[in-house]
CSV table of C-alpha atoms in Angstrom, one decimal:
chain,number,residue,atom,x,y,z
A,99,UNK,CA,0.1,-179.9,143.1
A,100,UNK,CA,-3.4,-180.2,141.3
A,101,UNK,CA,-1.7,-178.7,138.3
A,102,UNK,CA,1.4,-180.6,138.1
A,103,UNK,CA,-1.1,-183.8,137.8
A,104,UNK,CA,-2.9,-182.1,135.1
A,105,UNK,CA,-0.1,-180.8,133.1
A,106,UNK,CA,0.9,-184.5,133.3
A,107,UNK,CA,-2.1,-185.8,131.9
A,108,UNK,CA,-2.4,-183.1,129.0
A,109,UNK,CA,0.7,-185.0,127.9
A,110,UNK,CA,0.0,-188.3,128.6
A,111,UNK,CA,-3.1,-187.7,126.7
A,112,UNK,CA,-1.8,-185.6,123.6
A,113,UNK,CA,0.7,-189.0,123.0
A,114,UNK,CA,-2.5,-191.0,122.0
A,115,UNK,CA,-3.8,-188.0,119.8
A,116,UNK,CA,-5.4,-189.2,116.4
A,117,UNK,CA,-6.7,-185.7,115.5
A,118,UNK,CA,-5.4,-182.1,115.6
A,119,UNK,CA,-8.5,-181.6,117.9
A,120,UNK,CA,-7.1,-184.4,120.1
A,121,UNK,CA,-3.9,-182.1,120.5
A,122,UNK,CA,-5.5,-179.0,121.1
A,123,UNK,CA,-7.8,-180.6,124.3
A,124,UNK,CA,-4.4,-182.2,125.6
A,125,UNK,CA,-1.8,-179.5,125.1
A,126,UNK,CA,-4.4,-176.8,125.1
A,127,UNK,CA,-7.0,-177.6,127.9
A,128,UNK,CA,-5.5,-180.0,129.8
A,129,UNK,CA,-1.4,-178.8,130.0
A,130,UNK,CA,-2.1,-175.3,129.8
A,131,UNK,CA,-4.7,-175.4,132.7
A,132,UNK,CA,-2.1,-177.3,135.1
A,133,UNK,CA,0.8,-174.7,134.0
A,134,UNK,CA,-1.6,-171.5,134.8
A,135,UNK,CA,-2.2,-173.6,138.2
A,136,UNK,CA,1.7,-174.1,139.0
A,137,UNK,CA,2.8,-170.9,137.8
A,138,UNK,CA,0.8,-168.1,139.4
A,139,UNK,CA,0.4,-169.5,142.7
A,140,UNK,CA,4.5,-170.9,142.8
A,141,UNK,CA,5.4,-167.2,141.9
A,142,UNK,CA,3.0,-165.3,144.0
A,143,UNK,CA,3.9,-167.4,147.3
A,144,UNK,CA,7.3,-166.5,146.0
A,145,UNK,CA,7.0,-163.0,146.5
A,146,UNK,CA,5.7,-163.2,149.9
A,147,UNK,CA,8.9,-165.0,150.9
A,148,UNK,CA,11.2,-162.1,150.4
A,149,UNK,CA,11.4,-158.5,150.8
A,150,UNK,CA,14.6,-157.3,150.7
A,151,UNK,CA,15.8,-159.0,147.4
A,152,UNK,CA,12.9,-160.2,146.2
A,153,UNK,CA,13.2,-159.5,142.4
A,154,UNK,CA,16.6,-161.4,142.7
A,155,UNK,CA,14.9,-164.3,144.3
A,156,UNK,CA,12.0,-164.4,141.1
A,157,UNK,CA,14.8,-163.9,138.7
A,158,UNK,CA,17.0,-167.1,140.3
A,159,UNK,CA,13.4,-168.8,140.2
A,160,UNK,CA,12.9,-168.1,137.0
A,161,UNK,CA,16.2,-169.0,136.0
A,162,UNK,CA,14.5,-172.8,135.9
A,163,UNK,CA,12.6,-171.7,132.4
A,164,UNK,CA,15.5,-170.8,130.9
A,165,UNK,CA,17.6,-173.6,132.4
A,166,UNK,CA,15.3,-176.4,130.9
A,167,UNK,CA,15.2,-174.8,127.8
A,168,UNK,CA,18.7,-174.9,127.2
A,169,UNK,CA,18.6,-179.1,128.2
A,170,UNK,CA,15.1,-179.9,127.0
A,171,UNK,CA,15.8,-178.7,123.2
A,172,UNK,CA,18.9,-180.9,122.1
A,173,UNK,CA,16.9,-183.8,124.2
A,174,UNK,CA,13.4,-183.5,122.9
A,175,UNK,CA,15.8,-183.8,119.9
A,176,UNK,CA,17.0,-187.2,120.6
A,177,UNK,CA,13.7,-188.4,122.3
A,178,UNK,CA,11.7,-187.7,119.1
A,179,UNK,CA,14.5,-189.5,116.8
A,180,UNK,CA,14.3,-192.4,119.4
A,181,UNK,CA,11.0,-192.8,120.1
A,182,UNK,CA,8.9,-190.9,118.2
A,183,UNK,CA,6.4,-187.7,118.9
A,184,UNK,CA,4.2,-190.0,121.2
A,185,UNK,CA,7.1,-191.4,122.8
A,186,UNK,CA,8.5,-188.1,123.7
A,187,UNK,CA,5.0,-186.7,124.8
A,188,UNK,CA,5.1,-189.7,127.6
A,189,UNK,CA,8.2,-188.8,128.7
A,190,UNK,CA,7.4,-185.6,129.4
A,191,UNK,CA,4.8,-186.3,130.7
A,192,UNK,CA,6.4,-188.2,133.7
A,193,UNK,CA,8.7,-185.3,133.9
A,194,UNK,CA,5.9,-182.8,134.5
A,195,UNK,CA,4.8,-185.0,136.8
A,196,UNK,CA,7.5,-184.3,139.5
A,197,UNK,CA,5.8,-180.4,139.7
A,198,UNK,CA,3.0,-182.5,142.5
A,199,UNK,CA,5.9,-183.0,145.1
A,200,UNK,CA,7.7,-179.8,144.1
A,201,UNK,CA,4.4,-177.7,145.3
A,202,UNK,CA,4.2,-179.8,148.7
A,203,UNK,CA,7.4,-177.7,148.9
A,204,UNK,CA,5.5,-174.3,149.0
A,205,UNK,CA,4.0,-173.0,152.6
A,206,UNK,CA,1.4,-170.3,153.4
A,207,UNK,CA,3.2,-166.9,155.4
A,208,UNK,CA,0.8,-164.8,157.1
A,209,UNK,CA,1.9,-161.4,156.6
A,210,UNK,CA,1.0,-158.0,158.2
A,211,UNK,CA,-0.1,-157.0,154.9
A,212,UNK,CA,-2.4,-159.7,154.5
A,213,UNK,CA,-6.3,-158.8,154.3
A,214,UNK,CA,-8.1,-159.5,158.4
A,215,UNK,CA,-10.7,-161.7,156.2
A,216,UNK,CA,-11.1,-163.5,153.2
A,217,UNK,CA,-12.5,-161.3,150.2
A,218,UNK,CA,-16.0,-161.3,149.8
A,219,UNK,CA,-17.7,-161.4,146.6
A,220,UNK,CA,-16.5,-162.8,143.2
A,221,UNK,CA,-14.5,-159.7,142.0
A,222,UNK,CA,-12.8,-159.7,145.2
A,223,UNK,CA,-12.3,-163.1,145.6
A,224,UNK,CA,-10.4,-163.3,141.7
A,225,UNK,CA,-8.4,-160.1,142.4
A,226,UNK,CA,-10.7,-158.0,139.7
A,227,UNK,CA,-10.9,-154.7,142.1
A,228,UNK,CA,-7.1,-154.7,141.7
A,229,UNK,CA,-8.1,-153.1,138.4
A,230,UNK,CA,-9.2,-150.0,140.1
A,231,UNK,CA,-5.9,-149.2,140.9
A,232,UNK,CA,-4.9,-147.1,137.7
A,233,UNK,CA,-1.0,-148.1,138.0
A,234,UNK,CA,-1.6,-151.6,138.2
A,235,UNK,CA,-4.3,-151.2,135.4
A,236,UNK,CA,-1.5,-149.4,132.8
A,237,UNK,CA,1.0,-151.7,133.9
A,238,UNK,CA,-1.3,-154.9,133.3
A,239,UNK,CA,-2.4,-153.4,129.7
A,240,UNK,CA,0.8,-152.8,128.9
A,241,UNK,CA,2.3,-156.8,129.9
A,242,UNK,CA,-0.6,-158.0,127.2
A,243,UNK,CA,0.8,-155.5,124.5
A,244,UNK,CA,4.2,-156.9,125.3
A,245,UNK,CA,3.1,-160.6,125.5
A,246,UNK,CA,1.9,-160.6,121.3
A,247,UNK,CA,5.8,-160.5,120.8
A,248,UNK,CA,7.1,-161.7,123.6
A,249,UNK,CA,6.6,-165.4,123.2
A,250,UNK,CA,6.8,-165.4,119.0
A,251,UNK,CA,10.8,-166.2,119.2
A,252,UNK,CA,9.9,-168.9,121.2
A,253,UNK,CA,7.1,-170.5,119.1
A,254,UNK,CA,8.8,-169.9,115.8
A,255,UNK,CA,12.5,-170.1,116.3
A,256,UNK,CA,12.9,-173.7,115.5
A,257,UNK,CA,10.8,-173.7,112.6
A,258,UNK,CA,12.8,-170.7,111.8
A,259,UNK,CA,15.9,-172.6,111.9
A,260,UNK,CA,14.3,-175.0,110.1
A,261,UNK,CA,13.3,-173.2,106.9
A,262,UNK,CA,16.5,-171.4,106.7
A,263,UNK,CA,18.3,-174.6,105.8
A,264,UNK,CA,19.4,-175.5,109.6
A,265,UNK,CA,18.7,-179.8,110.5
A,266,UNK,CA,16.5,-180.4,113.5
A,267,UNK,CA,19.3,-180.5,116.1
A,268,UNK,CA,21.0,-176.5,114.9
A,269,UNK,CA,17.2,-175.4,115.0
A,270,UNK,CA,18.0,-177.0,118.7
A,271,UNK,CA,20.7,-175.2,119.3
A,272,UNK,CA,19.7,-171.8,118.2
A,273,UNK,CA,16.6,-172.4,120.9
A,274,UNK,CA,19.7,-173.3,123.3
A,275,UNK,CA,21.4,-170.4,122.5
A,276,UNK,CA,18.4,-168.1,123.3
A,277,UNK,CA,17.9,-170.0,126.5
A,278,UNK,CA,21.5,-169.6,127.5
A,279,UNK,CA,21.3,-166.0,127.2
A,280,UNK,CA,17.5,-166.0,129.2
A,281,UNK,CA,18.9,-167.9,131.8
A,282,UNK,CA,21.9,-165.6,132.6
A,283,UNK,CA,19.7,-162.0,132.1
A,284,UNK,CA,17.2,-163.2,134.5
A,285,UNK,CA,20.1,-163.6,137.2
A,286,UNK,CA,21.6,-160.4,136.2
A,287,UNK,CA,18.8,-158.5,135.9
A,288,UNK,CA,16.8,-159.0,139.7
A,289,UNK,CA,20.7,-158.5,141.0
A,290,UNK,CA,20.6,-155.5,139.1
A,291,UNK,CA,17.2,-154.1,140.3
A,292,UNK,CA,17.7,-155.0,144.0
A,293,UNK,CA,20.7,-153.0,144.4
A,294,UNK,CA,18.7,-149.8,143.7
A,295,UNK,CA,20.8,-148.3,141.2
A,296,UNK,CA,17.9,-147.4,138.5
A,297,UNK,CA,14.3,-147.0,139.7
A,298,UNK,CA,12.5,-150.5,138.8
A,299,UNK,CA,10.1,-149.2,136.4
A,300,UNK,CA,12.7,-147.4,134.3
A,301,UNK,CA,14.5,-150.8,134.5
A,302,UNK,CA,11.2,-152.0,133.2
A,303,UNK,CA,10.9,-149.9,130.6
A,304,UNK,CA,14.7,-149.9,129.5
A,305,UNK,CA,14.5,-153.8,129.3
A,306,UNK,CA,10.9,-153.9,127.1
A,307,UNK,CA,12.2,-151.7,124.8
A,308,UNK,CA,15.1,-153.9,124.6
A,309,UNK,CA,12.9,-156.6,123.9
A,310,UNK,CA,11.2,-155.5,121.1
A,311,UNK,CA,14.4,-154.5,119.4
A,312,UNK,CA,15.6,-158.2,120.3
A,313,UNK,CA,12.5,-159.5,118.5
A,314,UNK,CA,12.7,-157.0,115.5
A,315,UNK,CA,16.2,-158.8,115.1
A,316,UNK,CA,15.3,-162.2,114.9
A,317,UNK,CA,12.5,-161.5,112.2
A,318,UNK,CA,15.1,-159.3,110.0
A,319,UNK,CA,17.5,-162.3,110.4
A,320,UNK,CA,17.6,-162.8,106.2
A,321,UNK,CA,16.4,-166.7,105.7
A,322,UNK,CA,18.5,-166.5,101.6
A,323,UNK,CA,21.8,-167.5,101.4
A,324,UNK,CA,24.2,-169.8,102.6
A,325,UNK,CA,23.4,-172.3,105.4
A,326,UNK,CA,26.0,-171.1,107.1
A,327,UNK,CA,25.8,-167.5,106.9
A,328,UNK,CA,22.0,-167.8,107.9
A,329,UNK,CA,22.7,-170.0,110.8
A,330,UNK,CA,25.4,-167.6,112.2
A,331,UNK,CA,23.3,-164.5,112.2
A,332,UNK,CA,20.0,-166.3,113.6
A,333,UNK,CA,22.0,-167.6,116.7
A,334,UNK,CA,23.3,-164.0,117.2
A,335,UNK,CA,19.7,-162.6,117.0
A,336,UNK,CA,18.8,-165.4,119.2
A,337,UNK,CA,21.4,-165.0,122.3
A,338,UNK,CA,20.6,-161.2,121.9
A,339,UNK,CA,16.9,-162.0,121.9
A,340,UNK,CA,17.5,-164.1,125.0
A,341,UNK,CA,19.1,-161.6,126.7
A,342,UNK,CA,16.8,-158.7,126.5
A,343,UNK,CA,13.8,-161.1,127.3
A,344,UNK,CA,15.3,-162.5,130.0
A,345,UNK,CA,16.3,-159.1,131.7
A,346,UNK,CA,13.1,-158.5,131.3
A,347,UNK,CA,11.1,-161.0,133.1
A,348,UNK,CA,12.2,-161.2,136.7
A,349,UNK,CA,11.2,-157.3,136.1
A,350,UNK,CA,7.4,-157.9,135.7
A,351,UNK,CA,6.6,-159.8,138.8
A,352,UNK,CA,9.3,-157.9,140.6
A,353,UNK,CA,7.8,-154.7,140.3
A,354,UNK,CA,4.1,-156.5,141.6
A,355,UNK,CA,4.1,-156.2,145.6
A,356,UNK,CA,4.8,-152.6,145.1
A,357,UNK,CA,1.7,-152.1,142.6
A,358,UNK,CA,-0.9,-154.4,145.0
A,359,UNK,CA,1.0,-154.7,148.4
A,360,UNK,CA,2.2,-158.0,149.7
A,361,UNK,CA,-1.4,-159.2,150.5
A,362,UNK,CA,-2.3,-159.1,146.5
A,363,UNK,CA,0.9,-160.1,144.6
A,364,UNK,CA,-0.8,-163.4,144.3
A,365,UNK,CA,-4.0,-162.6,142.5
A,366,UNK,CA,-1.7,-160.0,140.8
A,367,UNK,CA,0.3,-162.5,139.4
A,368,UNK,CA,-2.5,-164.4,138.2
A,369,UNK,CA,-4.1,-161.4,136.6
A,370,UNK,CA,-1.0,-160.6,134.9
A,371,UNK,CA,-0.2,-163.7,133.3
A,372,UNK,CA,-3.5,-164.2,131.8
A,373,UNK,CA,-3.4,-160.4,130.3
A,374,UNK,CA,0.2,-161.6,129.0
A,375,UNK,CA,-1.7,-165.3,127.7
A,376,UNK,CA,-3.9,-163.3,126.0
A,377,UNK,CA,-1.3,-160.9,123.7
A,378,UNK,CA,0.5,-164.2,123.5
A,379,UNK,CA,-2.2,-165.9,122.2
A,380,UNK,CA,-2.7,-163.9,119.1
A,381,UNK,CA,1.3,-163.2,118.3
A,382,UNK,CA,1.9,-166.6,117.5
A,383,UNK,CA,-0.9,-167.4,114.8
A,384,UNK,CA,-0.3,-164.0,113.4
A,385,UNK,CA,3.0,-164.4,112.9
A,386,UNK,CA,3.3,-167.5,111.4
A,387,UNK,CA,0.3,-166.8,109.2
A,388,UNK,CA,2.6,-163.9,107.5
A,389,UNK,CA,6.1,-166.6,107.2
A,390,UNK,CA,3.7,-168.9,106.1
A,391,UNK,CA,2.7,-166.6,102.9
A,392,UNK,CA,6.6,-165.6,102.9
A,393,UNK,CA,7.7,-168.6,102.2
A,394,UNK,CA,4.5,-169.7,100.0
A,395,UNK,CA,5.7,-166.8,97.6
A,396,UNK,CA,9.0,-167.7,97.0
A,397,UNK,CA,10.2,-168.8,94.0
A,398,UNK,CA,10.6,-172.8,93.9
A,399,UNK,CA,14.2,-172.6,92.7
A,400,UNK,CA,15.2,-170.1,96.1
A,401,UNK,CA,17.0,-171.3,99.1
A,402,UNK,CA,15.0,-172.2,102.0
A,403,UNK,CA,11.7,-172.9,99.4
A,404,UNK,CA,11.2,-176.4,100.4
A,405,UNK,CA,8.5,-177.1,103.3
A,406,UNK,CA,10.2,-178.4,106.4
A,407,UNK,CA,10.6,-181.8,107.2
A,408,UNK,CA,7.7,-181.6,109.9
A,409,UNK,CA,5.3,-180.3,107.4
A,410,UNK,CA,6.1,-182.9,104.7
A,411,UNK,CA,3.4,-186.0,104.7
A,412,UNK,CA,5.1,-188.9,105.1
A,413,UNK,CA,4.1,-192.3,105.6
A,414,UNK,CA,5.5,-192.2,109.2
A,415,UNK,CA,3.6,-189.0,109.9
A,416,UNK,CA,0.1,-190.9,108.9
């Protein structure tokens, strides 16, 4: 609930933003610590709730990410053409807000797997002994490797869009199209694992490797030629994109309680994410620095040369 009122002030905030510094402490500090405070403790207590198809449950859960993706994209769209950048961050800002009543929703279990007594000391207490463990310790190495391309597509695929000659609302629906396919994977994929078919972790690693290939697609996608044949190809790489990330997700926090036991999927969950934040903190910049010189060394008379309309100064962007 706590986060839910922060990420609502980290947009409420960033909508009266004079300076890029402005945006950083209100998207940055403010949203990002509320969504670290909703997310870890709404999927651990998640966990606890189910045993028997528990990575089906976290996949349906999930499903939410991809679902507001697919609906937020064309309408961020029409909110920013309507009222503006500020406008929209407002907006969304009362939307977030609605997370503060969704986590009076959530109740404590007490499990038999649960500790007798509360952890003592600070390692204990954040969940940093779990590293001890050598199979959670691989396994939480390896979610930060595969967080510094997991969320690039998502960062860059608008502005992707964009550069290849697509107007703001395809560069929306190539975003929709990778949500669609996200949404649906997730679903399919905890089904999949909870019928006990394939082992989980070779589900795990089946689905990572099929993520990279998905992300190797949708930087190959070539960005010269005709709008349309560009447009065509990048929603393919998208939907396929969003189809082997979102098998993959549910996966991850699926395959937690039986890394930690039931009584540390929470602090597990934590742990995890901020290993992931942290490889998706430095594939982002990375990436964009190397399309930024991509598209600084074309020629001026080649398709796709011209800055995007969000990078252009205008006078209603001053």
């Amino acid at each position: 609930m706590v986060g839910g009122v922060l990420t609502s002030l980290g947009f409420v905030f960033s909508a009266f933003a004079r300076s890029l510094l402005h945006l950083y402490l209100g998207l940055g500090v403010l949203a990002g610590s509320g969504w670290a405070l909703v997310f870890a403790p709404a999927l651990g207590t998640l966990s606890r709730y189910f045993s028997r198809r528990r990575v089906l449950a976290v996949g349906l859960a999930l499903t939410g990410n991809g679902a507001s993706s697919l609906l937020l994209a064309p309408t961020l769209q029409l909110l920013l053409d309507t009222f503006g950048w500020r406008g929209a961050l407002l907006l969304l800002g009362a939307i977030t807000l609605h997370l503060a009543p969704c986590g009076a929703l959530l109740r404590p279990l007490v499990l038999p797997g649960d500790p007798p007594a509360p952890p003592r000391g600070p390692l204990a207490a954040l969940g940093l002994d779990l590293f001890a463990r050598r199979a959670f310790l691989v396994f939480a190495l390896g979610t930060a490797l595969v967080g510094g391309g997991y969320f690039v597509p998502y960062v860059h695929l608008a502005p992707h869009a964009l550069d290849g000659g697509l107007g703001g609302y395809g560069a929306a629906l190539v975003v929709a199209v990778a949500a669609v396919g996200d949404a649906g994977a997730r679903l399919l994929s905890g089904w999949l694992a909870d019928q006990g078919w394939v082992p989980l972790s070779r589900l795990l690693a089946v689905f990572g490797a099929l993520t990279g290939l998905g992300l190797l697609a949708v930087g190959l996608v070539p960005l010269v030629g005709s709008q349309e044949g560009c447009g065509g190809a990048l929603l393919a790489a998208a939907g396929a994109y969003g189809l082997s990330a979102g098998s993959y997700a549910p996966l991850v926090f699926g395959v937690l309680p039986g890394l930690v036991g039931v009584g540390g999927v929470v602090q597990a969950t934590g742990l995890v994410m901020m290993l992931m934040s942290l490889g998706g903190l430095l594939g982002p910049p990375l990436s964009g620095k190397g399309l930024s010189e991509q598209i600084r060394s074309r020629p001026s008379s080649a398709p796709g040369s011209q800055a995007p309309e969000f990078l252009s100064p205008s006078p209603q962007a001053s």
